[in-house]
């Protein structure tokens, strides 16, 4: 469980998040020179990798991959440029490499995904392409949402600024991911004019939308959604 700084803007008597900025400090740097790389590491067993993963960039490239228990996999992809598709089969782990049978193939993939290397980044498993043409993005840019597969609820997948409606009051606090949901923990607040105010709630929970990783939802508020406006990966392809 990772906690980080969150800046939250709230409007109205009922606590409603209007803008959320989540990062590892008081300010979030999205520098093109940042080239974080993972460390090759063999998982203790295949069960350690069982999860839903995502690799994508905006509307052009979105690939969802689920490594299921019992060695089954499901993959689906969609794009504004290519035909959508899906695939399923089995997966196996040997040391630090995953093999898919049959390979994942589709127009958007521009080839076939047969193997992925397993690495660890910030305590989380990431899956990196082995195909030379596809791996070049990871070798050049390091860990980004486009260069490799990351768990859907990985904190690094959530860094960025999320917006909905017009902001009035601003709250500062911490955030953490617990069981696939984003928890915002409020510490202090200020009105639009800068007057200090006490948060009406100490915590709210935002749901991660698996089919739309550019949105977070606030249950109970007419399924209000918050759209990502800036993200760490936006400086990369």
Coordinates of C-alpha atoms in Angstrom, one line a residue:
X1 CA 0.0 0.0 0.0
X2 CA 1.5 3.3 -1.1
X3 CA 0.4 6.7 0.2
X4 CA 1.1 10.0 -1.6
X5 CA 0.1 13.6 -1.6
X6 CA -3.3 14.5 -3.1
X7 CA -4.7 18.0 -3.8
X8 CA -8.5 17.8 -4.0
X9 CA -11.0 20.5 -5.0
X10 CA -14.5 20.2 -3.6
X11 CA -17.8 22.0 -4.3
X12 CA -21.0 22.3 -2.3
X13 CA -22.3 21.1 1.0
X14 CA -21.9 17.5 0.1
X15 CA -18.3 16.6 -0.4
X16 CA -17.7 16.2 -4.2
X17 CA -14.3 15.9 -5.7
X18 CA -13.8 18.3 -8.5
X19 CA -10.1 18.2 -9.2
X20 CA -7.6 15.6 -8.0
X21 CA -3.9 15.7 -8.4
X22 CA -2.1 12.6 -7.2
X23 CA 1.7 12.2 -7.0
X24 CA 4.6 11.4 -4.9
X25 CA 5.2 14.9 -3.4
X26 CA 3.9 18.4 -3.2
X27 CA 4.3 18.8 -6.9
X28 CA 4.3 16.3 -9.7
X29 CA 7.0 16.4 -12.3
X30 CA 6.3 15.0 -15.7
X31 CA 9.7 15.3 -17.3
X32 CA 10.6 13.7 -20.6
X33 CA 14.1 13.1 -19.2
X34 CA 12.8 10.8 -16.5
X35 CA 13.7 7.2 -17.5
X36 CA 12.8 4.9 -14.8
X37 CA 13.7 1.2 -15.5
X38 CA 12.4 -2.0 -13.8
X39 CA 14.6 -4.7 -12.3
X40 CA 14.4 -8.2 -13.8
X41 CA 13.1 -10.5 -11.0
X42 CA 11.7 -14.0 -11.0
X43 CA 8.3 -14.2 -9.3
X44 CA 8.1 -16.7 -6.5
X45 CA 5.3 -18.5 -8.3
X46 CA 2.7 -17.8 -11.2
X47 CA 0.1 -16.8 -8.6
X48 CA 2.1 -13.7 -7.8
X49 CA 1.3 -12.4 -11.3
X50 CA -2.4 -13.2 -11.4
X51 CA -4.0 -9.8 -12.0
X52 CA -5.4 -7.4 -14.6
X53 CA -2.9 -5.3 -16.5
X54 CA -3.1 -2.4 -18.9
X55 CA -0.9 -0.9 -21.6
X56 CA -2.0 2.1 -23.5
X57 CA -1.8 5.7 -24.7
X58 CA -4.9 7.8 -25.0
X59 CA -7.4 6.8 -27.7
X60 CA -4.8 5.3 -30.1
X61 CA -3.7 2.3 -28.1
X62 CA -5.4 0.4 -25.3
X63 CA -4.6 -3.2 -24.5
X64 CA -6.1 -5.0 -21.5
X65 CA -4.5 -8.2 -20.3
X66 CA -5.8 -10.5 -17.5
X67 CA -3.6 -13.4 -16.2
X68 CA -6.1 -15.7 -14.6
X69 CA -5.7 -18.5 -12.1
X70 CA -5.1 -21.9 -13.6
X71 CA -2.9 -20.5 -16.4
X72 CA -5.6 -18.9 -18.5
X73 CA -5.3 -15.5 -20.1
X74 CA -7.7 -13.0 -21.7
X75 CA -6.7 -10.0 -23.8
X76 CA -8.8 -7.3 -25.5
X77 CA -7.8 -4.1 -27.2
X78 CA -9.4 -1.0 -28.8
X79 CA -8.2 2.0 -30.7
X80 CA -9.4 5.0 -32.7
X81 CA -7.0 3.9 -35.5
X82 CA -7.3 0.1 -35.6
X83 CA -9.9 -2.6 -35.4
X84 CA -10.7 -3.7 -31.9
X85 CA -10.2 -7.3 -30.9
X86 CA -9.8 -9.9 -28.2
X87 CA -7.9 -13.1 -27.6
X88 CA -7.7 -15.9 -25.0
X89 CA -5.6 -18.9 -24.3
X90 CA -3.1 -20.1 -21.7
X91 CA 0.0 -18.5 -20.2
X92 CA 3.0 -20.1 -18.5
X93 CA 5.9 -18.7 -16.4
X94 CA 9.5 -19.8 -16.8
X95 CA 12.0 -17.9 -14.6
X96 CA 11.4 -14.3 -15.6
X97 CA 9.4 -14.8 -18.8
X98 CA 5.8 -15.3 -19.7
X99 CA 4.7 -17.3 -22.8
X100 CA 1.3 -17.1 -24.3
X101 CA -0.3 -20.0 -26.2
X102 CA -1.6 -19.0 -28.7
X103 CA 0.2 -15.7 -29.1
X104 CA -1.9 -12.5 -28.9
X105 CA -2.4 -11.2 -32.4
X106 CA -4.3 -8.2 -33.8
X107 CA -4.1 -5.3 -36.2
X108 CA -3.5 -2.7 -33.5
X109 CA -0.6 -4.8 -32.1
X110 CA 1.2 -4.7 -35.5
X111 CA 2.6 -8.2 -34.9
X112 CA 2.1 -10.9 -32.3
X113 CA 2.7 -10.8 -28.6
X114 CA 4.1 -14.2 -27.7
X115 CA 6.4 -13.5 -24.7
X116 CA 6.7 -10.8 -22.0
X117 CA 9.6 -10.3 -19.6
X118 CA 8.8 -9.9 -15.9
X119 CA 10.4 -7.0 -14.0
X120 CA 9.7 -5.1 -10.8
X121 CA 9.3 -1.4 -10.5
X122 CA 8.5 0.4 -7.3
X123 CA 7.5 -2.8 -5.7
X124 CA 5.1 -3.7 -8.5
X125 CA 5.3 -6.4 -11.2
X126 CA 5.5 -5.0 -14.8
X127 CA 5.5 -6.9 -18.0
X128 CA 7.8 -5.7 -20.8
X129 CA 7.6 -6.8 -24.5
X130 CA 10.4 -9.0 -25.8
X131 CA 9.9 -8.2 -29.5
X132 CA 12.7 -5.9 -30.5
X133 CA 10.5 -3.4 -32.4
X134 CA 8.0 -3.3 -29.6
X135 CA 10.5 -3.1 -26.8
X136 CA 12.3 -0.1 -28.2
X137 CA 9.8 2.2 -26.4
X138 CA 10.7 0.8 -23.0
X139 CA 14.4 0.9 -23.8
X140 CA 14.2 4.5 -24.8
X141 CA 11.6 5.9 -22.3
X142 CA 11.7 3.5 -19.4
X143 CA 8.5 2.6 -17.5
X144 CA 5.5 4.4 -18.9
X145 CA 1.9 3.5 -19.4
X146 CA 2.6 2.9 -23.1
X147 CA 5.9 1.0 -22.9
X148 CA 4.9 -1.9 -20.7
X149 CA 2.0 -3.6 -18.9
X150 CA 1.2 -2.4 -15.4
X151 CA -1.4 -3.5 -13.0
X152 CA -4.7 -1.6 -13.3
X153 CA -4.6 -0.6 -9.7
X154 CA -0.9 0.2 -9.6
X155 CA -0.3 3.7 -8.1
X156 CA 2.0 4.6 -10.9
X157 CA -1.0 4.1 -13.3
X158 CA -2.9 6.7 -11.4
X159 CA -0.5 9.7 -11.2
X160 CA -1.9 12.8 -12.8
X161 CA -4.6 15.4 -12.6
X162 CA -8.3 14.5 -12.7
X163 CA -11.1 17.0 -13.3
X164 CA -14.8 17.3 -13.1
X165 CA -17.1 20.4 -12.8
X166 CA -15.9 23.8 -11.6
X167 CA -13.7 24.0 -8.6
X168 CA -14.4 26.2 -5.5
X169 CA -12.9 24.8 -2.3
X170 CA -9.5 23.0 -2.3
X171 CA -8.4 20.2 0.1
X172 CA -5.0 18.8 0.7
X173 CA -4.2 15.3 2.0
X174 CA -2.9 11.9 1.1
X175 CA -4.1 9.1 -1.1
X176 CA -3.7 5.3 -1.2
X177 CA -4.9 2.4 -3.2
X178 CA -6.8 -0.3 -1.2
X179 CA -8.4 -3.3 -2.8
X180 CA -8.6 -1.7 -6.2
X181 CA -10.0 1.7 -5.1
X182 CA -8.4 5.1 -4.5
X183 CA -8.9 6.4 -1.0
X184 CA -8.5 10.2 -0.5
X185 CA -7.6 11.2 3.1
X186 CA -8.3 14.9 3.8
X187 CA -6.0 16.9 6.2
X188 CA -6.9 20.5 5.6
X189 CA -8.8 22.8 3.2
X190 CA -9.2 26.3 1.9
X191 CA -12.0 28.2 0.3
X192 CA -11.6 29.9 -3.1
X193 CA -10.7 33.1 -1.3
X194 CA -8.0 31.3 0.8
X195 CA -9.9 31.0 4.1
X196 CA -9.0 27.8 6.0
X197 CA -11.8 25.3 6.4
X198 CA -12.3 22.0 8.1
X199 CA -13.0 19.0 5.8
X200 CA -16.6 17.7 6.2
X201 CA -15.4 14.2 5.6
X202 CA -12.0 12.7 6.5
X203 CA -12.1 10.2 3.6
X204 CA -13.8 9.5 0.3
X205 CA -13.3 6.5 -2.0
X206 CA -13.0 6.7 -5.8
X207 CA -13.6 3.6 -8.0
X208 CA -11.1 2.7 -10.7
X209 CA -13.0 2.1 -13.9
X210 CA -11.4 -1.0 -15.5
X211 CA -12.8 -0.3 -19.0
X212 CA -11.8 3.3 -18.9
X213 CA -8.5 4.0 -17.2
X214 CA -8.8 7.7 -18.0
X215 CA -11.7 8.0 -15.5
X216 CA -12.3 7.6 -11.8
X217 CA -15.9 7.4 -10.4
X218 CA -17.4 8.6 -7.2
X219 CA -20.1 6.1 -6.2
X220 CA -23.3 7.7 -4.7
X221 CA -22.9 11.0 -6.6
X222 CA -24.9 10.0 -9.6
X223 CA -21.8 7.9 -10.7
X224 CA -19.9 11.2 -11.1
X225 CA -16.7 10.6 -13.1
X226 CA -13.3 12.4 -13.0
X227 CA -11.4 12.5 -16.3
X228 CA -7.6 12.5 -16.4
X229 CA -6.2 15.7 -17.9
X230 CA -2.5 15.3 -17.3
X231 CA -0.5 12.1 -16.7
X232 CA 3.1 11.1 -16.4
X233 CA 3.0 9.3 -19.7
X234 CA 1.8 12.2 -21.8
X235 CA 5.3 13.2 -22.6
X236 CA 6.0 9.8 -24.2
X237 CA 4.6 8.0 -27.2

